[in-house]
Amino acid sequence: MSAIAFPAPRADILARRDAIIAGLAGLVAPEALITSDDERRPYETDALTAYRRMPLAVVLPSTTQEVAAVLRYCGEQGVPVVPRGAGTSLAGGAIPQEDAVVIGVSKMNRILEIDYANRAARVQAGVTNLAVTDAVMSEGFFYAPDPSSQLACSIGGNIGMNSGGAHCLKYGVTTNNVLGVTLVMLDGSIVEVGGAHLDAPGLDLLGLIVGSEGQLGIVTEATVRILRSAEGARPVLFGFPSSEQAGAAVAAIIGAGIIPVAMEFMDKPAIEICEAFAKAGYPMDVEALLIIEVEGSDEEMDAQLARIVAIAREHGVKTVKESKSAMETAAIWKGRKSAFGATGRIADYICMDGTIPTGQLPFVLQRMAEIVKGYGLRVANVFHAGDGNLHPLILYNCNDPVEARKAEDAGNDILKLCVEVGGCLTGEHGVGIEKRDLMRVQFTEADLNQQMRVRSVFDGEWLLNPAKVFPLDGRVAA
């Protein structure tokens, strides 16, 4: 049995499927409307592959105006809509339901304008994360948020989930790097929120939209910050005898006021998995590894690394290995960026996402190991240590229903632990369906009701991504 419930599809919508599809066919080109079973199947799930539902239909618009026309039509017909970027959501944010139309932005993949003088780029929502940096790197710029899925994930999906990445310790997550969006409302109206400047006039609705998981409208364009690349960057590998010592070193480095550009953690299982795949040169005789990257001039990097090494030695560091070339640097980050895919070569897994205060890292690492062991499962830890954004990979056999349920239960216990120590349920993956029923662990009923009232102002009928974020029971109107 599925542990996470979905709303029962509305029989009246299913009965009108042919008529609804006929109406959609009048709004977009034939190749933009997907209705057959075989062609809809790739859209029945996202990266949370344990759950899947076949959508009523899939629409792939090419323009903001087409999105507006489709949304207006679905709103008038009372048909739920599930926005979709690249489908890389690990929290089930893009999983549809049987009575819903999926609106994907993958065809909206153009970079519209690059303004180097004002350090901004305007892009369509289907542009991939990495494509933004690729477009500006020749001029010495980059786009800071860099999720592990950056080769595939879209800017629209990043905005929906407020995605982060390894280098967001210094530069911030998506909400810190988006200046404005074009948002299509459920009634088809098109609004511009924010702009091309760091501080737009009016209410900060942009802060509300980023991370709203497609429940307020569909983002079709975004203006993002591009930053000048640093003079130099240098990753260093720090190997520790235990995860607890590595965690304590992270807390001490942050506590000393040192903010590297990135600080990534791997435990022994993750080191072995990533090294076997990427041949990155990770030390194999340690129980935990930190990848700490600093940037600036040679003098600045030397000074910062000297302080970091001194703190690491106070916490029993066993290995310190600096990258000596661009090739070594690429290999180090290949190993880290490939962690999720490399783990999939050896086992099925659930990738969790929660945040904790960095001072709690040693305790939480120990408790996570105890929790997963208590369910008779294994865990590989690889995460953004500097900002306390955990990503434990709980390994299990997806063909064994008992193990699958144990893996979900272990993940839920870890997320509850994050809240207990002062953290929260998600750092960058969003809530989706995965954490929807844990929202009451973090929020009171009054908190949730206030959030739902704000959501209902944008979508009073709860047609936009309706199965996500908020517990299915007790939903409130505006």
Tab-separated table of C-alpha atoms in Angstrom:
chain	number	residue	atom	x	y	z
A	1	MET	CA	0.000	0.000	0.000
A	2	SER	CA	1.125	3.517	-0.794
A	3	ALA	CA	2.146	5.313	2.398
A	4	ILE	CA	1.429	8.774	0.969
A	5	ALA	CA	-2.194	9.427	0.022
A	6	PHE	CA	-3.446	11.241	-3.071
A	7	PRO	CA	-6.850	12.884	-3.445
A	8	ALA	CA	-9.385	10.679	-5.195
A	9	PRO	CA	-9.699	11.850	-8.825
A	10	ARG	CA	-12.942	13.650	-9.565
A	11	ALA	CA	-15.249	11.430	-11.585
A	12	ASP	CA	-16.834	14.368	-13.384
A	13	ILE	CA	-13.469	15.475	-14.778
A	14	LEU	CA	-12.530	11.959	-15.863
A	15	ALA	CA	-15.899	11.648	-17.617
A	16	ARG	CA	-15.214	14.896	-19.519
A	17	ARG	CA	-11.677	13.939	-20.568
A	18	ASP	CA	-12.389	13.902	-24.312
A	19	ALA	CA	-14.108	17.282	-24.187
A	20	ILE	CA	-11.324	18.799	-22.055
A	21	ILE	CA	-8.689	17.536	-24.489
A	22	ALA	CA	-10.659	18.942	-27.408
A	23	GLY	CA	-10.669	22.326	-25.705
A	24	LEU	CA	-6.904	22.170	-25.062
A	25	ALA	CA	-6.306	21.223	-28.703
A	26	GLY	CA	-7.694	24.591	-29.763
A	27	LEU	CA	-5.132	26.452	-27.626
A	28	VAL	CA	-1.758	24.947	-28.599
A	29	ALA	CA	-0.085	23.300	-31.577
A	30	PRO	CA	-0.783	19.568	-32.039
A	31	GLU	CA	2.764	18.598	-31.051
A	32	ALA	CA	2.366	20.480	-27.766
A	33	LEU	CA	-0.547	18.343	-26.557
A	34	ILE	CA	0.195	14.825	-25.265
A	35	THR	CA	-2.741	12.489	-24.735
A	36	SER	CA	-1.762	8.897	-25.541
A	37	ASP	CA	-0.858	6.449	-22.756
A	38	ASP	CA	2.687	5.845	-23.989
A	39	GLU	CA	3.485	9.545	-24.384
A	40	ARG	CA	1.943	10.527	-21.042
A	41	ARG	CA	3.843	7.842	-19.129
A	42	PRO	CA	7.133	9.813	-18.807
A	43	TYR	CA	5.135	12.479	-16.950
A	44	GLU	CA	3.496	10.183	-14.390
A	45	THR	CA	6.322	10.681	-11.881
A	46	ASP	CA	9.415	12.752	-11.152
A	47	ALA	CA	12.610	11.887	-9.264
A	48	LEU	CA	10.517	10.517	-6.379
A	49	THR	CA	9.872	7.435	-8.495
A	50	ALA	CA	8.192	5.387	-5.767
A	51	TYR	CA	4.959	7.258	-6.572
A	52	ARG	CA	3.288	7.756	-9.926
A	53	ARG	CA	-0.052	8.822	-11.353
A	54	MET	CA	-0.995	9.049	-15.035
A	55	PRO	CA	-2.104	12.630	-15.815
A	56	LEU	CA	-5.273	13.472	-17.720
A	57	ALA	CA	-3.154	15.173	-20.405
A	58	VAL	CA	0.151	16.994	-20.813
A	59	VAL	CA	0.568	20.406	-22.428
A	60	LEU	CA	3.965	21.810	-23.447
A	61	PRO	CA	3.428	25.502	-24.282
A	62	SER	CA	6.057	27.582	-26.084
A	63	THR	CA	5.050	31.047	-24.921
A	64	THR	CA	3.737	32.861	-21.863
A	65	GLN	CA	0.537	33.612	-23.785
A	66	GLU	CA	-0.054	29.897	-24.407
A	67	VAL	CA	0.452	29.164	-20.715
A	68	ALA	CA	-2.079	31.873	-19.926
A	69	ALA	CA	-4.633	30.459	-22.358
A	70	VAL	CA	-4.263	26.911	-20.991
A	71	LEU	CA	-4.419	28.028	-17.357
A	72	ARG	CA	-7.500	30.181	-18.022
A	73	TYR	CA	-9.225	27.252	-19.719
A	74	CYS	CA	-8.366	24.793	-16.925
A	75	GLY	CA	-9.561	27.279	-14.335
A	76	GLU	CA	-12.863	27.748	-16.122
A	77	GLN	CA	-13.303	23.985	-16.421
A	78	GLY	CA	-12.332	23.318	-12.805
A	79	VAL	CA	-9.459	21.067	-13.894
A	80	PRO	CA	-6.437	20.728	-11.564
A	81	VAL	CA	-3.077	21.746	-13.008
A	82	VAL	CA	0.383	20.418	-12.104
A	83	PRO	CA	3.255	22.710	-13.220
A	84	ARG	CA	6.394	20.836	-14.279
A	85	GLY	CA	9.950	21.921	-14.973
A	86	ALA	CA	12.414	19.142	-15.776
A	87	GLY	CA	10.867	16.602	-13.390
A	88	THR	CA	13.943	16.341	-11.156
A	89	SER	CA	11.991	16.996	-7.936
A	90	LEU	CA	13.025	14.585	-5.185
A	91	ALA	CA	9.982	15.456	-3.067
A	92	GLY	CA	7.317	14.519	-5.618
A	93	GLY	CA	6.587	18.137	-6.463
A	94	ALA	CA	5.745	17.372	-10.111
A	95	ILE	CA	3.867	14.085	-9.656
A	96	PRO	CA	0.408	14.572	-11.214
A	97	GLN	CA	-2.959	13.036	-10.455
A	98	GLU	CA	-5.410	11.309	-12.760
A	99	ASP	CA	-7.739	14.299	-13.096
A	100	ALA	CA	-4.957	16.885	-13.621
A	101	VAL	CA	-3.359	18.485	-16.657
A	102	VAL	CA	0.412	18.776	-16.528
A	103	ILE	CA	1.762	22.059	-17.909
A	104	GLY	CA	5.464	21.655	-18.669
A	105	VAL	CA	7.830	24.511	-19.501
A	106	SER	CA	10.528	22.438	-21.229
A	107	LYS	CA	9.940	24.100	-24.618
A	108	MET	CA	10.399	27.555	-23.090
A	109	ASN	CA	14.167	27.252	-23.064
A	110	ARG	CA	15.587	30.493	-24.447
A	111	ILE	CA	17.891	32.989	-22.789
A	112	LEU	CA	16.185	36.248	-23.687
A	113	GLU	CA	18.623	38.938	-22.552
A	114	ILE	CA	21.968	39.289	-20.792
A	115	ASP	CA	22.748	42.609	-19.128
A	116	TYR	CA	26.379	42.498	-17.971
A	117	ALA	CA	26.379	46.128	-16.851
A	118	ASN	CA	23.597	45.438	-14.347
A	119	ARG	CA	24.626	41.826	-13.733
A	120	ALA	CA	21.335	40.238	-14.709
A	121	ALA	CA	19.973	37.773	-17.241
A	122	ARG	CA	16.381	37.270	-18.337
A	123	VAL	CA	15.557	33.663	-19.174
A	124	GLN	CA	12.545	31.497	-19.912
A	125	ALA	CA	11.532	29.068	-17.181
A	126	GLY	CA	12.610	25.968	-19.109
A	127	VAL	CA	16.261	27.055	-19.357
A	128	THR	CA	18.462	24.640	-17.438
A	129	ASN	CA	20.373	25.839	-14.419
A	130	LEU	CA	23.789	25.155	-15.932
A	131	ALA	CA	22.868	26.838	-19.225
A	132	VAL	CA	22.799	30.222	-17.500
A	133	THR	CA	26.425	29.921	-16.374
A	134	ASP	CA	27.422	28.472	-19.756
A	135	ALA	CA	25.944	31.538	-21.466
A	136	VAL	CA	27.903	34.079	-19.398
A	137	MET	CA	31.137	32.352	-18.384
A	138	SER	CA	33.047	33.610	-21.421
A	139	GLU	CA	32.609	37.132	-20.020
A	140	GLY	CA	33.758	36.087	-16.548
A	141	PHE	CA	30.327	35.657	-14.922
A	142	PHE	CA	28.346	32.784	-13.409
A	143	TYR	CA	24.951	31.943	-11.868
A	144	ALA	CA	25.451	30.941	-8.240
A	145	PRO	CA	22.809	28.304	-7.330
A	146	ASP	CA	24.135	24.928	-8.480
A	147	PRO	CA	21.980	21.911	-7.527
A	148	SER	CA	23.497	18.496	-8.219
A	149	SER	CA	20.937	18.149	-11.027
A	150	GLN	CA	22.017	21.460	-12.587
A	151	LEU	CA	22.697	19.843	-15.958
A	152	ALA	CA	18.998	18.947	-16.225
A	153	CYS	CA	16.924	20.959	-13.736
A	154	SER	CA	15.160	24.094	-14.964
A	155	ILE	CA	15.088	27.624	-13.605
A	156	GLY	CA	11.308	27.350	-13.259
A	157	GLY	CA	11.647	24.261	-11.089
A	158	ASN	CA	14.461	25.912	-9.091
A	159	ILE	CA	12.143	28.831	-8.353
A	160	GLY	CA	9.321	26.510	-7.351
A	161	MET	CA	11.461	24.647	-4.814
A	162	ASN	CA	13.920	27.431	-3.881
A	163	SER	CA	16.816	25.183	-4.897
A	164	GLY	CA	20.324	25.545	-3.529
A	165	GLY	CA	23.566	23.716	-4.237
A	166	ALA	CA	27.139	23.317	-3.085
A	167	HIS	CA	28.180	26.939	-3.656
A	168	CYS	CA	25.140	28.517	-1.982
A	169	LEU	CA	26.907	28.666	1.384
A	170	LYS	CA	28.482	31.945	0.288
A	171	TYR	CA	26.135	33.169	-2.433
A	172	GLY	CA	22.705	32.111	-1.203
A	173	VAL	CA	19.979	29.929	-2.681
A	174	THR	CA	17.560	30.692	-5.498
A	175	THR	CA	15.577	33.308	-3.586
A	176	ASN	CA	18.785	35.314	-3.110
A	177	ASN	CA	19.572	35.207	-6.837
A	178	VAL	CA	16.229	35.900	-8.530
A	179	LEU	CA	15.332	39.523	-9.174
A	180	GLY	CA	11.972	39.199	-10.911
A	181	VAL	CA	9.545	36.777	-12.551
A	182	THR	CA	6.733	36.691	-15.049
A	183	LEU	CA	3.891	34.845	-13.331
A	184	VAL	CA	0.739	33.504	-14.977
A	185	MET	CA	-2.231	33.335	-12.621
A	186	LEU	CA	-4.972	30.716	-12.680
A	187	ASP	CA	-7.354	33.127	-14.434
A	188	GLY	CA	-4.806	33.609	-17.222
A	189	SER	CA	-3.668	37.066	-16.143
A	190	ILE	CA	0.050	37.753	-16.604
A	191	VAL	CA	1.836	39.762	-13.915
A	192	GLU	CA	5.388	40.990	-13.495
A	193	VAL	CA	6.777	40.628	-9.983
A	194	GLY	CA	10.082	42.236	-8.996
A	195	GLY	CA	12.273	43.466	-11.827
A	196	ALA	CA	15.851	43.853	-12.964
A	197	HIS	CA	17.093	45.550	-9.802
A	198	LEU	CA	18.165	44.297	-6.380
A	199	ASP	CA	15.350	46.046	-4.508
A	200	ALA	CA	12.077	46.282	-6.410
A	201	PRO	CA	9.347	48.658	-5.206
A	202	GLY	CA	6.173	47.428	-3.543
A	203	LEU	CA	5.430	44.376	-1.410
A	204	ASP	CA	7.962	41.548	-1.582
A	205	LEU	CA	5.702	39.148	-3.430
A	206	LEU	CA	8.774	37.673	-5.078
A	207	GLY	CA	9.815	36.213	-1.728
A	208	LEU	CA	6.394	34.577	-1.531
A	209	ILE	CA	6.536	33.128	-5.040
A	210	VAL	CA	10.019	31.602	-4.790
A	211	GLY	CA	9.544	28.304	-2.997
A	212	SER	CA	5.754	28.218	-3.444
A	213	GLU	CA	5.941	24.937	-5.412
A	214	GLY	CA	3.677	26.040	-8.260
A	215	GLN	CA	0.678	26.695	-5.998
A	216	LEU	CA	0.343	30.424	-6.692
A	217	GLY	CA	0.826	30.492	-10.457
A	218	ILE	CA	3.221	29.339	-13.167
A	219	VAL	CA	6.511	31.179	-13.656
A	220	THR	CA	7.322	31.502	-17.359
A	221	GLU	CA	10.275	33.923	-17.260
A	222	ALA	CA	12.780	35.007	-14.642
A	223	THR	CA	15.396	37.709	-14.241
A	224	VAL	CA	18.336	36.238	-12.336
A	225	ARG	CA	21.526	37.693	-10.876
A	226	ILE	CA	24.784	36.861	-12.564
A	227	LEU	CA	27.953	37.365	-10.551
A	228	ARG	CA	31.538	38.089	-11.478
A	229	SER	CA	33.675	34.971	-11.162
A	230	ALA	CA	36.334	35.015	-8.467
A	231	GLU	CA	40.006	35.451	-9.340
A	232	GLY	CA	40.690	31.865	-8.329
A	233	ALA	CA	39.107	28.922	-6.513
A	234	ARG	CA	40.674	25.978	-4.714
A	235	PRO	CA	38.939	22.917	-3.260
A	236	VAL	CA	40.683	21.005	-0.459
A	237	LEU	CA	39.880	17.502	0.814
A	238	PHE	CA	39.861	16.989	4.592
A	239	GLY	CA	39.651	13.393	5.814
A	240	PHE	CA	38.552	12.636	9.400
A	241	PRO	CA	38.586	9.502	11.577
A	242	SER	CA	34.841	9.852	12.311
A	243	SER	CA	31.728	11.633	11.078
A	244	GLU	CA	31.314	13.246	14.482
A	245	GLN	CA	34.785	14.843	14.269
A	246	ALA	CA	34.077	16.116	10.765
A	247	GLY	CA	30.763	17.554	11.952
A	248	ALA	CA	32.451	19.245	14.896
A	249	ALA	CA	35.039	20.767	12.544
A	250	VAL	CA	32.256	22.195	10.356
A	251	ALA	CA	30.566	23.775	13.374
A	252	ALA	CA	33.887	25.232	14.567
A	253	ILE	CA	34.753	26.704	11.152
A	254	ILE	CA	31.365	28.394	10.803
A	255	GLY	CA	31.487	29.437	14.455
A	256	ALA	CA	34.823	31.148	13.809
A	257	GLY	CA	33.151	33.372	11.237
A	258	ILE	CA	34.800	31.688	8.232
A	259	ILE	CA	32.495	31.338	5.222
A	260	PRO	CA	34.098	29.286	2.440
A	261	VAL	CA	32.392	29.253	-0.931
A	262	ALA	CA	31.448	25.592	-0.344
A	263	MET	CA	31.689	23.006	2.418
A	264	GLU	CA	30.463	19.528	1.490
A	265	PHE	CA	30.336	16.403	3.670
A	266	MET	CA	30.625	12.708	2.761
A	267	ASP	CA	30.699	9.747	5.111
A	268	LYS	CA	32.514	6.453	4.444
A	269	PRO	CA	29.768	4.802	2.351
A	270	ALA	CA	29.354	7.935	0.212
A	271	ILE	CA	33.126	8.264	-0.265
A	272	GLU	CA	33.377	4.688	-1.515
A	273	ILE	CA	30.382	5.052	-3.845
A	274	CYS	CA	31.556	8.336	-5.383
A	275	GLU	CA	35.197	7.319	-5.720
A	276	ALA	CA	34.277	4.080	-7.491
A	277	PHE	CA	32.271	6.106	-10.003
A	278	ALA	CA	34.285	9.301	-10.496
A	279	LYS	CA	37.883	8.306	-9.595
A	280	ALA	CA	38.153	11.711	-7.918
A	281	GLY	CA	41.138	10.902	-5.714
A	282	TYR	CA	39.208	10.885	-2.453
A	283	PRO	CA	41.114	9.416	0.531
A	284	MET	CA	39.852	5.896	1.225
A	285	ASP	CA	41.313	5.423	4.719
A	286	VAL	CA	38.991	7.911	6.457
A	287	GLU	CA	35.463	7.691	7.855
A	288	ALA	CA	34.347	11.148	6.740
A	289	LEU	CA	35.397	13.710	4.158
A	290	LEU	CA	34.911	17.448	3.847
A	291	ILE	CA	35.302	19.213	0.502
A	292	ILE	CA	36.015	22.830	1.407
A	293	GLU	CA	36.462	25.326	-1.408
A	294	VAL	CA	37.843	28.834	-0.947
A	295	GLU	CA	38.175	31.544	-3.556
A	296	GLY	CA	39.900	34.860	-4.195
A	297	SER	CA	43.522	35.781	-4.864
A	298	ASP	CA	46.278	33.319	-3.986
A	299	GLU	CA	47.046	35.333	-0.866
A	300	GLU	CA	43.402	35.365	0.230
A	301	MET	CA	43.000	31.638	-0.353
A	302	ASP	CA	46.233	30.828	1.487
A	303	ALA	CA	45.177	32.899	4.495
A	304	GLN	CA	41.701	31.408	4.696
A	305	LEU	CA	42.957	27.854	4.242
A	306	ALA	CA	45.538	28.315	6.980
A	307	ARG	CA	42.748	29.148	9.431
A	308	ILE	CA	40.602	26.252	8.251
A	309	VAL	CA	43.471	23.741	8.442
A	310	ALA	CA	44.295	24.880	11.968
A	311	ILE	CA	40.693	24.276	13.072
A	312	ALA	CA	40.600	20.924	11.289
A	313	ARG	CA	43.740	19.801	13.117
A	314	GLU	CA	42.071	20.664	16.429
A	315	HIS	CA	39.379	18.148	15.480
A	316	GLY	CA	41.670	15.284	14.516
A	317	VAL	CA	41.889	15.699	10.753
A	318	LYS	CA	43.786	12.784	9.234
A	319	THR	CA	44.263	13.927	5.617
A	320	VAL	CA	44.563	17.360	4.003
A	321	LYS	CA	44.818	17.325	0.203
A	322	GLU	CA	44.706	20.481	-1.925
A	323	SER	CA	43.740	20.477	-5.566
A	324	LYS	CA	46.799	21.267	-7.661
A	325	SER	CA	45.205	21.629	-11.086
A	326	ALA	CA	42.000	22.384	-12.930
A	327	MET	CA	41.746	18.677	-13.749
A	328	GLU	CA	41.906	17.708	-10.073
A	329	THR	CA	39.320	20.347	-9.212
A	330	ALA	CA	36.963	19.041	-11.892
A	331	ALA	CA	37.393	15.480	-10.604
A	332	ILE	CA	36.689	16.495	-6.997
A	333	TRP	CA	33.430	18.188	-7.970
A	334	LYS	CA	32.497	15.445	-10.425
A	335	GLY	CA	32.548	13.017	-7.532
A	336	ARG	CA	30.319	15.212	-5.385
A	337	LYS	CA	27.907	16.171	-8.160
A	338	SER	CA	27.580	12.528	-9.201
A	339	ALA	CA	26.752	11.266	-5.714
A	340	PHE	CA	23.043	10.649	-6.266
A	341	GLY	CA	23.501	8.966	-9.633
A	342	ALA	CA	26.454	6.926	-8.415
A	343	THR	CA	24.445	5.688	-5.438
A	344	GLY	CA	21.696	4.568	-7.798
A	345	ARG	CA	24.180	2.150	-9.384
A	346	ILE	CA	24.389	0.077	-6.200
A	347	ALA	CA	20.974	0.378	-4.520
A	348	ASP	CA	17.583	2.013	-4.539
A	349	TYR	CA	17.469	4.959	-2.178
A	350	ILE	CA	15.396	7.780	-0.780
A	351	CYS	CA	17.231	11.108	-0.733
A	352	MET	CA	16.089	13.112	2.267
A	353	ASP	CA	16.388	16.876	2.702
A	354	GLY	CA	16.294	18.680	6.020
A	355	THR	CA	18.247	21.452	7.722
A	356	ILE	CA	19.765	21.773	11.177
A	357	PRO	CA	21.884	24.324	13.058
A	358	THR	CA	25.516	23.509	12.257
A	359	GLY	CA	26.295	23.248	15.968
A	360	GLN	CA	24.033	20.178	16.081
A	361	LEU	CA	25.902	18.288	13.333
A	362	PRO	CA	27.887	15.866	15.547
A	363	PHE	CA	24.788	14.847	17.510
A	364	VAL	CA	22.515	14.579	14.466
A	365	LEU	CA	25.024	12.491	12.487
A	366	GLN	CA	25.192	10.011	15.351
A	367	ARG	CA	21.397	9.892	15.785
A	368	MET	CA	20.789	9.497	12.034
A	369	ALA	CA	23.036	6.438	11.973
A	370	GLU	CA	21.171	4.994	14.964
A	371	ILE	CA	17.767	5.680	13.399
A	372	VAL	CA	18.568	4.004	10.083
A	373	LYS	CA	20.317	1.050	11.756
A	374	GLY	CA	17.233	0.602	13.932
A	375	TYR	CA	15.221	-0.101	10.786
A	376	GLY	CA	17.805	-2.604	9.548
A	377	LEU	CA	18.834	-0.364	6.637
A	378	ARG	CA	21.978	1.452	5.478
A	379	VAL	CA	22.587	5.156	4.928
A	380	ALA	CA	25.104	7.156	2.904
A	381	ASN	CA	25.484	10.805	3.884
A	382	VAL	CA	26.473	13.481	1.393
A	383	PHE	CA	25.293	17.018	2.028
A	384	HIS	CA	25.886	20.775	2.226
A	385	ALA	CA	27.537	20.856	5.648
A	386	GLY	CA	28.247	24.582	5.826
A	387	ASP	CA	24.581	25.571	5.979
A	388	GLY	CA	23.390	22.427	7.744
A	389	ASN	CA	21.424	21.124	4.735
A	390	LEU	CA	21.367	17.335	5.172
A	391	HIS	CA	20.871	14.818	2.352
A	392	PRO	CA	21.028	11.317	3.871
A	393	LEU	CA	20.551	8.624	1.221
A	394	ILE	CA	18.601	5.753	2.794
A	395	LEU	CA	19.411	2.562	0.877
A	396	TYR	CA	16.731	-0.099	0.409
A	397	ASN	CA	15.177	-2.544	-2.076
A	398	CYS	CA	12.273	-0.862	-3.869
A	399	ASN	CA	10.873	-4.286	-4.849
A	400	ASP	CA	10.393	-5.171	-1.178
A	401	PRO	CA	7.280	-3.355	0.174
A	402	VAL	CA	8.402	-3.895	3.772
A	403	GLU	CA	11.816	-2.315	3.128
A	404	ALA	CA	10.221	0.531	1.189
A	405	ARG	CA	7.955	1.369	4.110
A	406	LYS	CA	10.884	1.114	6.545
A	407	ALA	CA	12.906	3.516	4.383
A	408	GLU	CA	10.081	6.071	4.397
A	409	ASP	CA	9.606	5.693	8.152
A	410	ALA	CA	13.341	6.137	8.760
A	411	GLY	CA	13.312	9.258	6.591
A	412	ASN	CA	10.351	10.665	8.507
A	413	ASP	CA	12.150	10.063	11.797
A	414	ILE	CA	15.206	11.917	10.486
A	415	LEU	CA	13.080	14.889	9.438
A	416	LYS	CA	11.417	14.956	12.854
A	417	LEU	CA	14.912	14.943	14.383
A	418	CYS	CA	15.840	17.978	12.262
A	419	VAL	CA	12.871	19.913	13.657
A	420	GLU	CA	13.567	18.746	17.215
A	421	VAL	CA	17.092	20.220	17.177
A	422	GLY	CA	15.935	23.578	15.827
A	423	GLY	CA	16.028	22.970	12.072
A	424	CYS	CA	13.288	22.491	9.506
A	425	LEU	CA	11.768	19.934	7.147
A	426	THR	CA	13.404	21.116	3.942
A	427	GLY	CA	16.419	23.032	2.752
A	428	GLU	CA	16.045	22.956	-1.017
A	429	HIS	CA	13.931	20.029	-2.222
A	430	GLY	CA	10.629	21.507	-1.127
A	431	VAL	CA	7.726	19.745	0.590
A	432	GLY	CA	5.879	18.196	-2.351
A	433	ILE	CA	4.066	15.037	-1.283
A	434	GLU	CA	7.064	13.611	0.572
A	435	LYS	CA	6.873	15.935	3.600
A	436	ARG	CA	3.275	17.121	3.263
A	437	ASP	CA	2.012	15.039	6.167
A	438	LEU	CA	4.927	16.147	8.365
A	439	MET	CA	4.019	19.828	8.134
A	440	ARG	CA	2.258	19.620	11.496
A	441	VAL	CA	5.559	18.535	13.061
A	442	GLN	CA	7.016	21.946	12.254
A	443	PHE	CA	3.976	24.244	12.201
A	444	THR	CA	1.036	24.830	14.520
A	445	GLU	CA	-2.514	24.752	13.145
A	446	ALA	CA	-2.582	28.556	13.320
A	447	ASP	CA	0.637	28.744	11.272
A	448	LEU	CA	-0.677	26.328	8.646
A	449	ASN	CA	-4.059	28.047	8.427
A	450	GLN	CA	-2.376	31.390	7.800
A	451	GLN	CA	-0.220	29.912	5.038
A	452	MET	CA	-3.243	28.247	3.450
A	453	ARG	CA	-5.264	31.464	3.532
A	454	VAL	CA	-2.481	33.255	1.654
A	455	ARG	CA	-2.308	30.410	-0.852
A	456	SER	CA	-6.092	30.554	-1.348
A	457	VAL	CA	-5.948	34.246	-2.298
A	458	PHE	CA	-4.091	33.200	-5.461
A	459	ASP	CA	-6.079	30.006	-6.077
A	460	GLY	CA	-9.334	29.822	-4.145
A	461	GLU	CA	-10.387	26.533	-5.763
A	462	TRP	CA	-7.076	24.782	-4.942
A	463	LEU	CA	-6.525	23.737	-8.555
A	464	LEU	CA	-2.783	24.505	-8.752
A	465	ASN	CA	-0.659	21.527	-7.648
A	466	PRO	CA	-3.410	20.641	-5.189
A	467	ALA	CA	-2.020	17.437	-3.634
A	468	LYS	CA	1.195	19.084	-2.471
A	469	VAL	CA	2.622	20.947	0.538
A	470	PHE	CA	-0.371	21.086	2.913
A	471	PRO	CA	-1.995	18.103	4.682
A	472	LEU	CA	-5.054	16.972	2.742
A	473	ASP	CA	-7.331	17.289	5.761
A	474	GLY	CA	-8.192	20.624	7.313
A	475	ARG	CA	-7.521	22.797	4.269
A	476	VAL	CA	-8.950	26.293	4.512
A	477	ALA	CA	-10.248	28.797	1.989
A	478	ALA	CA	-9.227	32.438	1.682
